[in-house]
Amino acid sequence: MMDYMESGPRYTPKLDKEFEQSLQFLPASNNKKYEKKKSPGKIGAVIGVVVFVAVVALMIGLLVWHFRFRKNEIVKRMYTGSMKITDQTFDNAYEDSNSSEFKALAQQVVTQLKSIYSKDPQLKKYYFGSVVQAFSEGSVIAYYLSEFRAPAGQETSLDKAMGNLEKSAGKVRLSGTGTIEVEEIVTSVVDSRMLTTSFRRDLRFSKHLRPNKVDQIESPGFPNTPYPSNTVIQWQLRGDAGQVIQLKFDSIILEENCKNDFVKIYDSLVAIEGRVMEELCGHYSPSEPLTFLSSGNVMLVTMATNEEKNFPGFRAKVSQTLKTRVCDKQLSGSEGSFSSPNFPNFYPPDTKCAWEIQVPNGKVVKVTFKKFLLTEPGLENDKNCPKDYVMINNEKLCGDYDDGMLTRTSKTSKMTVTFHSDFSYVDRGFDAKFEAVDSTDPCPDEFECKNKQCIKSSLTCDGWNDCGDSSDELNCKCNSKSISCNNGMCKPEFWKCDGIDDCGDGTDELNCGGCKSEEFTCTNSKCVSEKKRCDGRNDCGDGSDELDCPAAMESSVACTDLTYKCKNNKCISKKNPECDDQPDCDDGSDEENCDCGQRTFKSSRIVGGQDAEDGEFPWQVSLHIKNGGHVCGASLISPTWLVTAAHCVQDEGSLKLSQAGTWEVYLGLHIQGKIGSPVVKKLLKQVVPHAYYNAHTYDYDICLMELDSPVTFSDHIKPICLPAPQHDFKVGDTVWITGWGATREGGVAAKVLQKAQVRLINHTTCDGLMEGQLTSRMMCAGVLSGGVDACQGDSGGPLSSPEGKRMFLAGVVSWGDGCARRNKPGIYTTVTRFRGWIKEKTGV
Ligand code: 4AZ
């Protein structure tokens, strides 16, 4: 348990001067004298008077508004700041705001601030007062809050004046009036979310960490009761001189929307925006590394909540560790690896490191980043890397790169890689490997991509983008099984005319006998004039030209096979309206039962490979034969029902897979064999395979399973959304396959739940590839870059399709011609075809 030290001082501004509120009222005008005098026959004069009165009234109104309201609109602007006092040494008494030493130095700082602000006419005019909040070492750093009160509209110019102060302070040594010497002034406007007047509670804690002792901080009530509403909380953390603060989150569960509730970490003792290290909200998986290091011996953790939804909050370990001043390293040999400080956790702010790499003479250095995560909020696309960066060969690198997609090579046997983080916003950094390569042949026996990656030569010109930058698919001579794109690429023949622009220049979709450019392609492939779309008439014959029409969105339309049917039997034309967070039916039934398809945890950029994150697919179920291990996957659709494949429950000799008693079911499972919280094991009450399942053709390969008792939903156990019968999963859409099946054909099953992205493939194209074995209950999904597929053991599991904020069960893993073979996509049971059957059997 944490032992909070006494709560720190509250902000009570000591005012330098009272703001003179210049309220001016206009004397009430005597309108009587302008009253219309009845004088029949003089219409022109009357009109003139009326116009005059109107103009005068308008002017008076404007003046009253201007002086009474506009001028009165005074806004409060708060800035937090820190300044370095260079001619003082730190005294322990400065940690106690009640000590006379604290008060004396604080008074000098306030005087100094007033004199600094008085040098700028804007700041001088609107300055209201300052209060010193804390001091820390180095020589002495003072943290303060300054308040300005200015007429509305002056905020930007105030911010600018404060910004200039920061710029000039570094250069000009400010001294004089007081007895202290000041440099390095940093200021920022206070986060407006922290200034709302609705905060009912303002809690402040401060802690001086002791050596070799791990302390704990947590939000009030954690983990048993939700954190309080409308509260701001600050934890000021200090370490001894020469130490840095380590903050390690064990658990963090906040509201998803950072506008409402958030935790913010500062590399400072007060909330200076220029010293924000990270802002956190939402849920993070407990398995995700979430540790922060400060640059100096102070850190501030703040949390603010509003009145909406409250969650368990957070718990974190806090400790001090010795500042590792140098992260510079000499590396030599033919290969090796290096990473940014604290990787895979967040690197500290204000850090510089250099790695000098030396490989054997005659060779050159090639560096490949296995992970590269250096992104600053708001600067995601800034190629100049103005904040944090890695520098190689005089080139600044920043942003996020997929594994292995960022590579650099030196010209000589030496290379220096430097890393630089500035004062604000940190990220996870990088993990890199270096190797000695031949300068004339950096990819021995392999193909060198434009991005310097090396790939197998056999992967060039095969239609699949193996390099990641498509450079392996340029300037190709296509073989007989490929389409020759106009841009020089070759694509597998079976992608021709599948409705997706695989070439990138549209050549594979030309001359497909489809509709002309000014025509609309109906769902039944008929062509009708674009002008007939949304004209209120069913021109296609299947109603698809009347779907998603702006005018019809509001009201109900005639029901067709393609329209969504509300509970009240009215139909609407919007495509996929169910659970999109917008009520579309008059009775709101399209948004009923929508607690599905959402994972709890934020997506992590750190978990690599094809392992899913713990809790990423909380509807994924593992079906075990009692005492026999994993056999098939399944999807959770309600507290008591699962969907799986019928072929998973066919008796095999003495193995009675069709009987409920044969099975045990694992929910919330991530790693096979790793049982315990949050995993829930259940038994089955009944197994309901589709009566029409055909063991030869795999037609109707779907089965329902009822649990013997309802499962309680949790962060790791949640149902997936079922699509309406009319739900449109479009060809080319990217969907997820997941399972513990074999990681290659004939290979062994995976221990950790695997995930992969595949694309939905056109039914006709797929039927051609599968030699006519598809039925209308089957759909196909594969991947353009090859080698990704479901495999043995994945059967029965979900094909999860993202739609808005949710995932929908598009298919059930069914069969395939081997696994991951090129031109042989995976085949899935089409769930939309069974929506009615599921409802009939389960009531879900
Ligand atoms: C199986 O045996 C299986 N490539 C599942 C999916 C696929 C192949 C085989 C699709 O369960």
CSV table of N, CA and C and ligand atoms in Angstrom, one decimal, residues 631-632 647-648 698 789-796 813-821 824-828, ligand 1:
chain,number,residue,atom,x,y,z
A,631,VAL,N,-8.1,-28.8,-30.1
A,631,VAL,CA,-8.5,-29.4,-31.3
A,631,VAL,C,-9.0,-28.4,-32.4
A,632,CYS,N,-9.9,-27.5,-31.9
A,632,CYS,CA,-10.5,-26.5,-32.8
A,632,CYS,C,-10.7,-25.2,-32.1
A,647,HIS,N,-17.4,-29.5,-38.9
A,647,HIS,CA,-16.5,-30.6,-39.1
A,647,HIS,C,-15.6,-30.9,-37.9
A,648,CYS,N,-15.7,-30.0,-36.9
A,648,CYS,CA,-14.9,-30.2,-35.7
A,648,CYS,C,-15.7,-31.2,-34.7
A,698,TYR,N,-18.0,-30.1,-47.3
A,698,TYR,CA,-17.9,-29.1,-46.2
A,698,TYR,C,-18.9,-28.0,-46.4
A,789,ASP,N,-2.3,-17.8,-43.9
A,789,ASP,CA,-3.5,-18.6,-44.1
A,789,ASP,C,-3.9,-19.2,-42.7
A,790,ALA,N,-5.1,-19.7,-42.6
A,790,ALA,CA,-5.5,-20.5,-41.5
A,790,ALA,C,-5.0,-21.9,-41.8
A,791,CYS,N,-4.9,-22.7,-40.8
A,791,CYS,CA,-4.3,-24.1,-41.0
A,791,CYS,C,-4.9,-25.0,-40.0
A,792,GLN,N,-4.5,-26.3,-40.1
A,792,GLN,CA,-5.1,-27.3,-39.2
A,792,GLN,C,-5.0,-26.8,-37.7
A,793,GLY,N,-6.2,-26.9,-37.1
A,793,GLY,CA,-6.3,-26.5,-35.7
A,793,GLY,C,-6.9,-25.1,-35.5
A,794,ASP,N,-6.9,-24.4,-36.7
A,794,ASP,CA,-7.6,-23.1,-36.6
A,794,ASP,C,-9.1,-23.2,-36.9
A,795,SER,N,-9.5,-24.4,-37.4
A,795,SER,CA,-10.9,-24.7,-37.8
A,795,SER,C,-11.9,-24.3,-36.7
A,796,GLY,N,-13.0,-23.8,-37.1
A,796,GLY,CA,-14.0,-23.4,-36.2
A,796,GLY,C,-13.8,-22.0,-35.6
A,813,VAL,N,-13.6,-20.6,-39.8
A,813,VAL,CA,-12.5,-21.3,-40.5
A,813,VAL,C,-13.0,-22.7,-40.9
A,814,SER,N,-13.0,-23.0,-42.2
A,814,SER,CA,-13.6,-24.3,-42.6
A,814,SER,C,-12.6,-25.2,-43.3
A,815,TRP,N,-12.1,-24.9,-44.4
A,815,TRP,CA,-11.2,-25.8,-45.1
A,815,TRP,C,-10.3,-25.1,-46.1
A,816,GLY,N,-9.4,-25.8,-46.8
A,816,GLY,CA,-8.5,-25.2,-47.8
A,816,GLY,C,-7.7,-26.3,-48.4
A,817,ASP,N,-7.0,-26.0,-49.5
A,817,ASP,CA,-6.2,-26.9,-50.2
A,817,ASP,C,-4.8,-26.7,-49.6
A,818,GLY,N,-4.5,-27.5,-48.5
A,818,GLY,CA,-3.3,-27.2,-47.7
A,818,GLY,C,-3.3,-25.9,-47.0
A,819,CYS,N,-2.2,-25.4,-46.7
A,819,CYS,CA,-2.2,-24.1,-46.0
A,819,CYS,C,-1.2,-23.1,-46.6
A,820,ALA,N,-1.6,-21.9,-46.8
A,820,ALA,CA,-0.8,-20.8,-47.2
A,820,ALA,C,-0.1,-21.1,-48.6
A,821,ARG,N,-0.7,-22.0,-49.4
A,821,ARG,CA,-0.2,-22.2,-50.7
A,821,ARG,C,-0.6,-21.0,-51.6
A,824,LYS,N,-4.1,-20.5,-53.4
A,824,LYS,CA,-5.1,-21.4,-52.7
A,824,LYS,C,-5.5,-20.7,-51.4
A,825,PRO,N,-6.5,-19.9,-51.5
A,825,PRO,CA,-7.0,-19.1,-50.3
A,825,PRO,C,-7.7,-20.1,-49.3
A,826,GLY,N,-7.9,-19.6,-48.1
A,826,GLY,CA,-8.6,-20.3,-47.1
A,826,GLY,C,-10.1,-20.2,-47.4
A,827,ILE,N,-10.9,-21.2,-47.0
A,827,ILE,CA,-12.3,-21.2,-47.2
A,827,ILE,C,-13.0,-21.1,-45.9
A,828,TYR,N,-14.0,-20.3,-45.8
A,828,TYR,CA,-14.7,-20.0,-44.6
A,828,TYR,C,-16.2,-20.1,-44.8
B,1,4AZ,C1,-7.8,-27.7,-41.1
B,1,4AZ,O1,-7.4,-28.8,-41.4
B,1,4AZ,C2,-7.7,-26.6,-42.1
B,1,4AZ,N1,-5.9,-23.2,-45.3
B,1,4AZ,C3,-8.2,-25.3,-41.8
B,1,4AZ,C4,-8.0,-24.3,-42.7
B,1,4AZ,C5,-7.3,-24.5,-43.8
B,1,4AZ,C6,-6.8,-25.7,-44.1
B,1,4AZ,C7,-6.9,-26.7,-43.2
B,1,4AZ,C8,-7.2,-23.3,-44.7
B,1,4AZ,O2,-8.5,-27.5,-40.1
